Amino acid sequence: MAIEVRIPTILRSYTGGAKVVEGAGDTLADLLTDLDARHAGLKARLVTDAGALHRFVNVYVNDEDVRFLGALDAKLNDGDSVTILPAVAGGAFGFAAAAAIAQHGAVGARAARR
Amino acid sequence: MLSIDRSIIDAIVAHARRDHPDEACGVVAGPAGSDTPTRHIPMENAARSMTFYEFDSMEQLRLWREMDDRDEEPVVIYHSHTATEAYPSRTDISFAGEPGAHYLLVSTREPDTEEIRSFRIVDGVVTEEPVRIVDAAVDPHAVQSYMFGQSPATVDYECSGR
């Protein structure tokens, strides 16, 4: 049973640069285990030590976010397409700690508001 | 170095001002491999927070697919800090998942000036880079009407120099 998996740039070091790989499994967890057998280390980037899907990635089955499909328990079928994307998030929370690092010769571009 | 058209910077700043004091976020896509940001896509901050931003996962999927179809990539990923400087926070660094992107930060803490800075964030390492704002050969009337058009209710501004 073949499931197409789209790999984001940041994880292509695990797939020899491949943008799309194929795998098999009845659930997302099974699929990731199957992929990890050929692309060692990939699963650890997607699943935490506690066995949950990582906060830093979004995984989709076809057009659905797997968080709404049971996450790692999401059921898969032959011909499904799985897409992995880095979650885009962040923000000023935690700024104070970063400020200490920021003191080194940073060059900022200031644009006057027009 | 990040080279970016002034009209796009203006649109990003307008977006950040409009959403202030919440953080604003978005993407500037460009042809894959070109390192040239040409298409500004303001994104919704699904967190609607003054200290956090997050793309809506479905909106992101649609945009990433669209970029794929158009042979584009996210050349710039931007967000605003609304009470602090334009420097990546620890949170920004832990989430940064596009090693090829320029992470552009805009601070709107000052009402009259914007601080705009750009960074590469690769494997948790932050490297600041210069920002070169280019006045490209865009239609001057389009830019002018944009500049003096007060704050539009929505910004769906595409650089006409594309």
mmCIF file of C-alpha atoms in Angstrom:
data_model
loop_
_atom_site.group_PDB
_atom_site.id
_atom_site.type_symbol
_atom_site.label_atom_id
_atom_site.label_comp_id
_atom_site.label_asym_id
_atom_site.label_seq_id
_atom_site.Cartn_x
_atom_site.Cartn_y
_atom_site.Cartn_z
ATOM 1 C CA MET A 1 0.000 0.000 0.000
ATOM 2 C CA ALA A 2 1.590 3.205 -1.166
ATOM 3 C CA ILE A 3 1.129 6.591 0.429
ATOM 4 C CA GLU A 4 2.776 9.631 -1.053
ATOM 5 C CA VAL A 5 4.546 11.799 1.505
ATOM 6 C CA ARG A 6 5.647 15.341 0.764
ATOM 7 C CA ILE A 7 8.763 16.334 2.661
ATOM 8 C CA PRO A 8 9.553 19.970 3.516
ATOM 9 C CA THR A 9 12.933 21.497 2.690
ATOM 10 C CA ILE A 10 14.138 21.333 6.271
ATOM 11 C CA LEU A 11 13.703 17.541 6.447
ATOM 12 C CA ARG A 12 15.051 16.632 3.019
ATOM 13 C CA SER A 13 18.452 15.879 4.506
ATOM 14 C CA TYR A 14 16.767 12.671 5.725
ATOM 15 C CA THR A 15 15.445 11.730 2.293
ATOM 16 C CA GLY A 16 18.547 12.326 0.224
ATOM 17 C CA GLY A 17 17.044 15.566 -1.005
ATOM 18 C CA ALA A 18 13.814 13.956 -2.200
ATOM 19 C CA LYS A 19 10.751 16.157 -2.063
ATOM 20 C CA VAL A 20 8.316 13.242 -2.287
ATOM 21 C CA VAL A 21 8.790 9.755 -0.856
ATOM 22 C CA GLU A 22 6.492 6.773 -0.555
ATOM 23 C CA GLY A 23 5.600 4.772 2.491
ATOM 24 C CA ALA A 24 3.040 2.401 3.934
ATOM 25 C CA GLY A 25 0.969 2.093 7.069
ATOM 26 C CA ASP A 26 -2.569 1.896 8.410
ATOM 27 C CA THR A 27 -2.074 4.911 10.655
ATOM 28 C CA LEU A 28 0.170 7.945 10.607
ATOM 29 C CA ALA A 29 2.272 6.390 13.375
ATOM 30 C CA ASP A 30 2.773 3.233 11.264
ATOM 31 C CA LEU A 31 3.666 5.303 8.235
ATOM 32 C CA LEU A 32 6.303 7.275 10.154
ATOM 33 C CA THR A 33 7.812 4.057 11.497
ATOM 34 C CA ASP A 34 7.922 2.680 7.972
ATOM 35 C CA LEU A 35 9.569 5.854 6.645
ATOM 36 C CA ASP A 36 12.077 5.888 9.465
ATOM 37 C CA ALA A 37 13.318 2.447 8.403
ATOM 38 C CA ARG A 38 14.531 3.985 5.136
ATOM 39 C CA HIS A 39 15.065 7.561 6.276
ATOM 40 C CA ALA A 40 16.576 7.128 9.712
ATOM 41 C CA GLY A 41 16.008 10.063 12.037
ATOM 42 C CA LEU A 42 12.978 11.437 10.240
ATOM 43 C CA LYS A 43 10.479 10.171 12.801
ATOM 44 C CA ALA A 44 12.332 11.791 15.701
ATOM 45 C CA ARG A 45 11.878 15.168 14.006
ATOM 46 C CA LEU A 46 8.133 14.671 13.881
ATOM 47 C CA VAL A 47 7.323 12.817 17.076
ATOM 48 C CA THR A 48 8.370 13.845 20.590
ATOM 49 C CA ASP A 49 10.019 11.509 23.106
ATOM 50 C CA ALA A 50 6.635 11.361 24.811
ATOM 51 C CA GLY A 51 5.149 9.934 21.619
ATOM 52 C CA ALA A 52 3.099 12.917 20.485
ATOM 53 C CA LEU A 53 3.215 14.825 17.251
ATOM 54 C CA HIS A 54 5.716 17.665 17.484
ATOM 55 C CA ARG A 55 4.425 21.189 17.969
ATOM 56 C CA PHE A 56 6.824 22.505 15.323
ATOM 57 C CA VAL A 57 5.323 20.619 12.397
ATOM 58 C CA ASN A 58 1.980 20.422 10.662
ATOM 59 C CA VAL A 59 1.007 17.123 9.103
ATOM 60 C CA TYR A 60 -1.892 16.811 6.703
ATOM 61 C CA VAL A 61 -3.667 13.805 5.253
ATOM 62 C CA ASN A 62 -4.990 14.896 1.886
ATOM 63 C CA ASP A 63 -6.586 18.248 2.780
ATOM 64 C CA GLU A 64 -6.989 17.766 6.520
ATOM 65 C CA ASP A 65 -4.768 18.729 9.426
ATOM 66 C CA VAL A 66 -4.120 15.453 11.278
ATOM 67 C CA ARG A 67 -4.720 17.210 14.598
ATOM 68 C CA PHE A 68 -8.389 16.921 13.656
ATOM 69 C CA LEU A 69 -8.055 13.304 12.528
ATOM 70 C CA GLY A 70 -6.599 11.750 15.662
ATOM 71 C CA ALA A 71 -3.003 12.923 15.173
ATOM 72 C CA LEU A 72 -0.678 9.896 15.106
ATOM 73 C CA ASP A 73 -3.709 7.586 15.186
ATOM 74 C CA ALA A 74 -5.091 9.111 11.988
ATOM 75 C CA LYS A 75 -6.172 6.316 9.638
ATOM 76 C CA LEU A 76 -4.546 6.093 6.241
ATOM 77 C CA ASN A 77 -5.639 4.463 3.026
ATOM 78 C CA ASP A 78 -3.858 3.453 -0.122
ATOM 79 C CA GLY A 79 -3.468 6.459 -2.379
ATOM 80 C CA ASP A 80 -3.616 9.025 0.429
ATOM 81 C CA SER A 81 -1.271 11.933 0.221
ATOM 82 C CA VAL A 82 0.496 13.080 3.371
ATOM 83 C CA THR A 83 2.042 16.543 3.511
ATOM 84 C CA ILE A 84 4.484 17.665 6.162
ATOM 85 C CA LEU A 85 5.113 21.393 6.642
ATOM 86 C CA PRO A 86 7.046 23.297 9.271
ATOM 87 C CA ALA A 87 4.564 25.154 11.489
ATOM 88 C CA VAL A 88 5.097 28.872 11.040
ATOM 89 C CA ALA A 89 4.842 30.446 14.463
ATOM 90 C CA GLY A 90 6.748 32.502 16.987
ATOM 91 C CA GLY A 91 6.441 35.868 18.600
ATOM 92 C CA ALA A 92 7.849 38.199 21.186
ATOM 93 C CA PHE A 93 7.189 35.873 24.100
ATOM 94 C CA GLY A 94 10.620 34.879 25.371
ATOM 95 C CA PHE A 95 12.091 38.121 24.142
ATOM 96 C CA ALA A 96 14.057 38.962 27.279
ATOM 97 C CA ALA A 97 16.270 35.928 26.939
ATOM 98 C CA ALA A 98 16.911 36.602 23.280
ATOM 99 C CA ALA A 99 17.776 40.232 23.995
ATOM 100 C CA ALA A 100 20.976 39.193 25.708
ATOM 101 C CA ILE A 101 22.123 37.481 22.529
ATOM 102 C CA ALA A 102 21.051 40.445 20.426
ATOM 103 C CA GLN A 103 23.663 42.841 21.738
ATOM 104 C CA HIS A 104 26.350 41.772 19.266
ATOM 105 C CA GLY A 105 26.839 44.291 16.489
ATOM 106 C CA ALA A 106 23.421 43.974 14.956
ATOM 107 C CA VAL A 107 22.823 46.120 11.932
ATOM 108 C CA GLY A 108 19.235 47.222 11.677
ATOM 109 C CA ALA A 109 17.560 48.935 8.834
ATOM 110 C CA ARG A 110 15.339 51.695 10.085
ATOM 111 C CA ALA A 111 12.707 52.908 7.729
ATOM 112 C CA ALA A 112 11.050 56.161 8.558
ATOM 113 C CA ARG A 113 7.323 55.870 8.306
ATOM 114 C CA ARG A 114 6.049 57.707 5.330
ATOM 115 C CA MET B 1 21.436 40.350 2.280
ATOM 116 C CA LEU B 2 17.746 40.755 1.683
ATOM 117 C CA SER B 3 16.789 42.925 -1.293
ATOM 118 C CA ILE B 4 13.163 43.846 -1.233
ATOM 119 C CA ASP B 5 11.016 46.325 -3.061
ATOM 120 C CA ARG B 6 9.863 49.358 -1.125
ATOM 121 C CA SER B 7 6.257 48.810 -2.111
ATOM 122 C CA ILE B 8 6.342 45.383 -0.464
ATOM 123 C CA ILE B 9 7.973 46.765 2.690
ATOM 124 C CA ASP B 10 5.309 49.468 2.800
ATOM 125 C CA ALA B 11 2.585 46.847 2.521
ATOM 126 C CA ILE B 12 4.157 44.745 5.288
ATOM 127 C CA VAL B 13 4.455 47.779 7.552
ATOM 128 C CA ALA B 14 0.856 48.746 6.828
ATOM 129 C CA HIS B 15 -0.230 45.216 7.755
ATOM 130 C CA ALA B 16 1.766 45.355 11.008
ATOM 131 C CA ARG B 17 0.314 48.768 11.882
ATOM 132 C CA ARG B 18 -3.190 47.639 11.139
ATOM 133 C CA ASP B 19 -2.985 44.598 13.396
ATOM 134 C CA HIS B 20 -1.097 46.405 16.181
ATOM 135 C CA PRO B 21 -1.111 45.691 19.149
ATOM 136 C CA ASP B 22 -1.541 42.093 17.969
ATOM 137 C CA GLU B 23 1.331 40.556 16.061
ATOM 138 C CA ALA B 24 0.943 40.421 12.289
ATOM 139 C CA CYS B 25 2.479 37.763 10.058
ATOM 140 C CA GLY B 26 2.807 36.805 6.426
ATOM 141 C CA VAL B 27 4.899 35.648 3.523
ATOM 142 C CA VAL B 28 6.541 37.193 0.507
ATOM 143 C CA ALA B 29 6.821 34.512 -2.135
ATOM 144 C CA GLY B 30 9.201 34.587 -5.054
ATOM 145 C CA PRO B 31 10.308 32.349 -7.910
ATOM 146 C CA ALA B 32 12.116 29.271 -6.564
ATOM 147 C CA GLY B 33 15.853 29.788 -6.430
ATOM 148 C CA SER B 34 15.645 33.493 -7.278
ATOM 149 C CA ASP B 35 15.985 34.830 -3.713
ATOM 150 C CA THR B 36 13.715 37.614 -4.924
ATOM 151 C CA PRO B 37 10.535 38.364 -2.973
ATOM 152 C CA THR B 38 7.793 39.429 -5.364
ATOM 153 C CA ARG B 39 4.357 38.402 -4.079
ATOM 154 C CA HIS B 40 3.137 39.632 -0.692
ATOM 155 C CA ILE B 41 0.620 37.413 1.088
ATOM 156 C CA PRO B 42 -0.603 38.755 4.451
ATOM 157 C CA MET B 43 -1.577 35.789 6.628
ATOM 158 C CA GLU B 44 -4.030 35.609 9.458
ATOM 159 C CA ASN B 45 -2.485 35.358 12.918
ATOM 160 C CA ALA B 46 -4.490 32.383 14.182
ATOM 161 C CA ALA B 47 -3.217 33.105 17.715
ATOM 162 C CA ARG B 48 -4.513 36.718 17.642
ATOM 163 C CA SER B 49 -2.043 37.623 20.342
ATOM 164 C CA MET B 50 0.213 40.501 21.298
ATOM 165 C CA THR B 51 3.073 38.093 22.023
ATOM 166 C CA PHE B 52 2.545 35.143 19.700
ATOM 167 C CA TYR B 53 1.749 34.495 16.094
ATOM 168 C CA GLU B 54 0.861 31.357 14.259
ATOM 169 C CA PHE B 55 -0.234 30.727 10.705
ATOM 170 C CA ASP B 56 -3.599 29.035 10.425
ATOM 171 C CA SER B 57 -2.590 25.510 9.403
ATOM 172 C CA MET B 58 -5.156 25.234 6.611
ATOM 173 C CA GLU B 59 -4.361 28.667 5.191
ATOM 174 C CA GLN B 60 -0.721 27.674 5.258
ATOM 175 C CA LEU B 61 -1.388 24.403 3.425
ATOM 176 C CA ARG B 62 -3.264 26.268 0.697
ATOM 177 C CA LEU B 63 -0.505 28.834 0.309
ATOM 178 C CA TRP B 64 2.335 26.292 0.320
ATOM 179 C CA ARG B 65 0.515 24.258 -2.346
ATOM 180 C CA GLU B 66 -0.124 27.357 -4.390
ATOM 181 C CA MET B 67 3.558 28.284 -4.202
ATOM 182 C CA ASP B 68 4.441 24.765 -5.280
ATOM 183 C CA ASP B 69 2.120 25.024 -8.281
ATOM 184 C CA ARG B 70 3.599 28.372 -9.253
ATOM 185 C CA ASP B 71 7.165 27.180 -8.724
ATOM 186 C CA GLU B 72 7.596 29.679 -5.913
ATOM 187 C CA GLU B 73 9.022 29.459 -2.430
ATOM 188 C CA PRO B 74 8.631 31.500 0.757
ATOM 189 C CA VAL B 75 11.497 33.957 0.223
ATOM 190 C CA VAL B 76 10.468 36.085 3.203
ATOM 191 C CA ILE B 77 8.524 35.077 6.305
ATOM 192 C CA TYR B 78 7.664 38.124 8.367
ATOM 193 C CA HIS B 79 6.011 38.978 11.635
ATOM 194 C CA SER B 80 5.796 41.929 13.946
ATOM 195 C CA HIS B 81 6.797 42.483 17.527
ATOM 196 C CA THR B 82 4.535 45.133 18.944
ATOM 197 C CA ALA B 83 6.212 46.106 22.215
ATOM 198 C CA THR B 84 9.782 44.923 21.785
ATOM 199 C CA GLU B 85 12.616 45.168 19.311
ATOM 200 C CA ALA B 86 12.722 43.481 15.914
ATOM 201 C CA TYR B 87 14.919 40.584 16.957
ATOM 202 C CA PRO B 88 14.010 36.887 16.908
ATOM 203 C CA SER B 89 12.804 35.596 20.250
ATOM 204 C CA ARG B 90 13.603 32.143 21.535
ATOM 205 C CA THR B 91 10.182 31.111 20.364
ATOM 206 C CA ASP B 92 10.930 32.445 16.877
ATOM 207 C CA ILE B 93 14.168 30.489 16.797
ATOM 208 C CA SER B 94 12.671 27.193 17.946
ATOM 209 C CA PHE B 95 9.940 27.378 15.327
ATOM 210 C CA ALA B 96 12.034 28.615 12.406
ATOM 211 C CA GLY B 97 11.569 25.783 9.915
ATOM 212 C CA GLU B 98 12.412 27.332 6.564
ATOM 213 C CA PRO B 99 16.206 27.412 6.344
ATOM 214 C CA GLY B 100 16.056 29.133 2.952
ATOM 215 C CA ALA B 101 13.829 31.993 4.087
ATOM 216 C CA HIS B 102 14.677 35.484 5.206
ATOM 217 C CA TYR B 103 12.983 36.016 8.556
ATOM 218 C CA LEU B 104 11.880 39.630 8.512
ATOM 219 C CA LEU B 105 10.845 41.257 11.757
ATOM 220 C CA VAL B 106 9.064 44.570 12.088
ATOM 221 C CA SER B 107 8.734 46.337 15.399
ATOM 222 C CA THR B 108 5.767 48.655 15.789
ATOM 223 C CA ARG B 109 6.575 49.689 19.356
ATOM 224 C CA GLU B 110 7.307 53.258 18.193
ATOM 225 C CA PRO B 111 4.283 54.973 16.680
ATOM 226 C CA ASP B 112 6.249 57.035 14.154
ATOM 227 C CA THR B 113 9.114 54.816 13.013
ATOM 228 C CA GLU B 114 9.428 51.183 12.149
ATOM 229 C CA GLU B 115 12.356 49.018 12.902
ATOM 230 C CA ILE B 116 12.814 46.458 10.129
ATOM 231 C CA ARG B 117 15.458 43.776 10.403
ATOM 232 C CA SER B 118 16.138 40.537 8.600
ATOM 233 C CA PHE B 119 17.676 37.289 9.771
ATOM 234 C CA ARG B 120 18.619 33.829 8.628
ATOM 235 C CA ILE B 121 17.708 31.207 11.174
ATOM 236 C CA VAL B 122 19.312 27.827 10.475
ATOM 237 C CA ASP B 123 19.639 25.026 13.023
ATOM 238 C CA GLY B 124 18.901 27.438 15.863
ATOM 239 C CA VAL B 125 21.606 29.889 14.786
ATOM 240 C CA VAL B 126 20.509 33.457 14.099
ATOM 241 C CA THR B 127 22.483 35.558 11.631
ATOM 242 C CA GLU B 128 21.412 39.106 10.965
ATOM 243 C CA GLU B 129 21.749 40.377 7.412
ATOM 244 C CA PRO B 130 21.457 43.809 5.831
ATOM 245 C CA VAL B 131 18.168 44.847 4.280
ATOM 246 C CA ARG B 132 18.327 46.696 0.996
ATOM 247 C CA ILE B 133 15.100 48.431 0.149
ATOM 248 C CA VAL B 134 14.830 48.868 -3.574
ATOM 249 C CA ASP B 135 12.720 51.429 -5.352
ATOM 250 C CA ALA B 136 11.997 49.284 -8.333
ATOM 251 C CA ALA B 137 10.423 50.405 -11.539
ATOM 252 C CA VAL B 138 6.895 50.028 -10.274
ATOM 253 C CA ASP B 139 4.114 52.236 -11.465
ATOM 254 C CA PRO B 140 4.730 55.437 -9.479
ATOM 255 C CA HIS B 141 1.031 56.266 -9.429
ATOM 256 C CA ALA B 142 0.169 52.908 -7.918
ATOM 257 C CA VAL B 143 2.720 53.461 -5.176
ATOM 258 C CA GLN B 144 1.584 56.999 -4.560
ATOM 259 C CA SER B 145 -2.045 56.104 -4.304
ATOM 260 C CA TYR B 146 -1.060 53.352 -1.946
ATOM 261 C CA MET B 147 1.073 55.684 0.160
ATOM 262 C CA PHE B 148 -1.589 58.307 0.498
ATOM 263 C CA GLY B 149 -4.522 55.942 0.482
ATOM 264 C CA GLN B 150 -4.781 55.976 4.290
ATOM 265 C CA SER B 151 -5.075 52.579 5.876
ATOM 266 C CA PRO B 152 -6.972 50.284 3.573
ATOM 267 C CA ALA B 153 -9.353 47.840 5.201
ATOM 268 C CA THR B 154 -7.581 44.961 3.555
ATOM 269 C CA VAL B 155 -4.190 44.732 1.986
ATOM 270 C CA ASP B 156 -4.018 42.432 -0.947
ATOM 271 C CA TYR B 157 -1.149 44.261 -2.495
ATOM 272 C CA GLU B 158 0.884 42.685 -5.231
ATOM 273 C CA CYS B 159 4.035 44.297 -6.428
ATOM 274 C CA SER B 160 3.441 45.488 -9.947
ATOM 275 C CA GLY B 161 7.129 45.018 -10.727
ATOM 276 C CA ARG B 162 6.600 41.284 -10.754
#
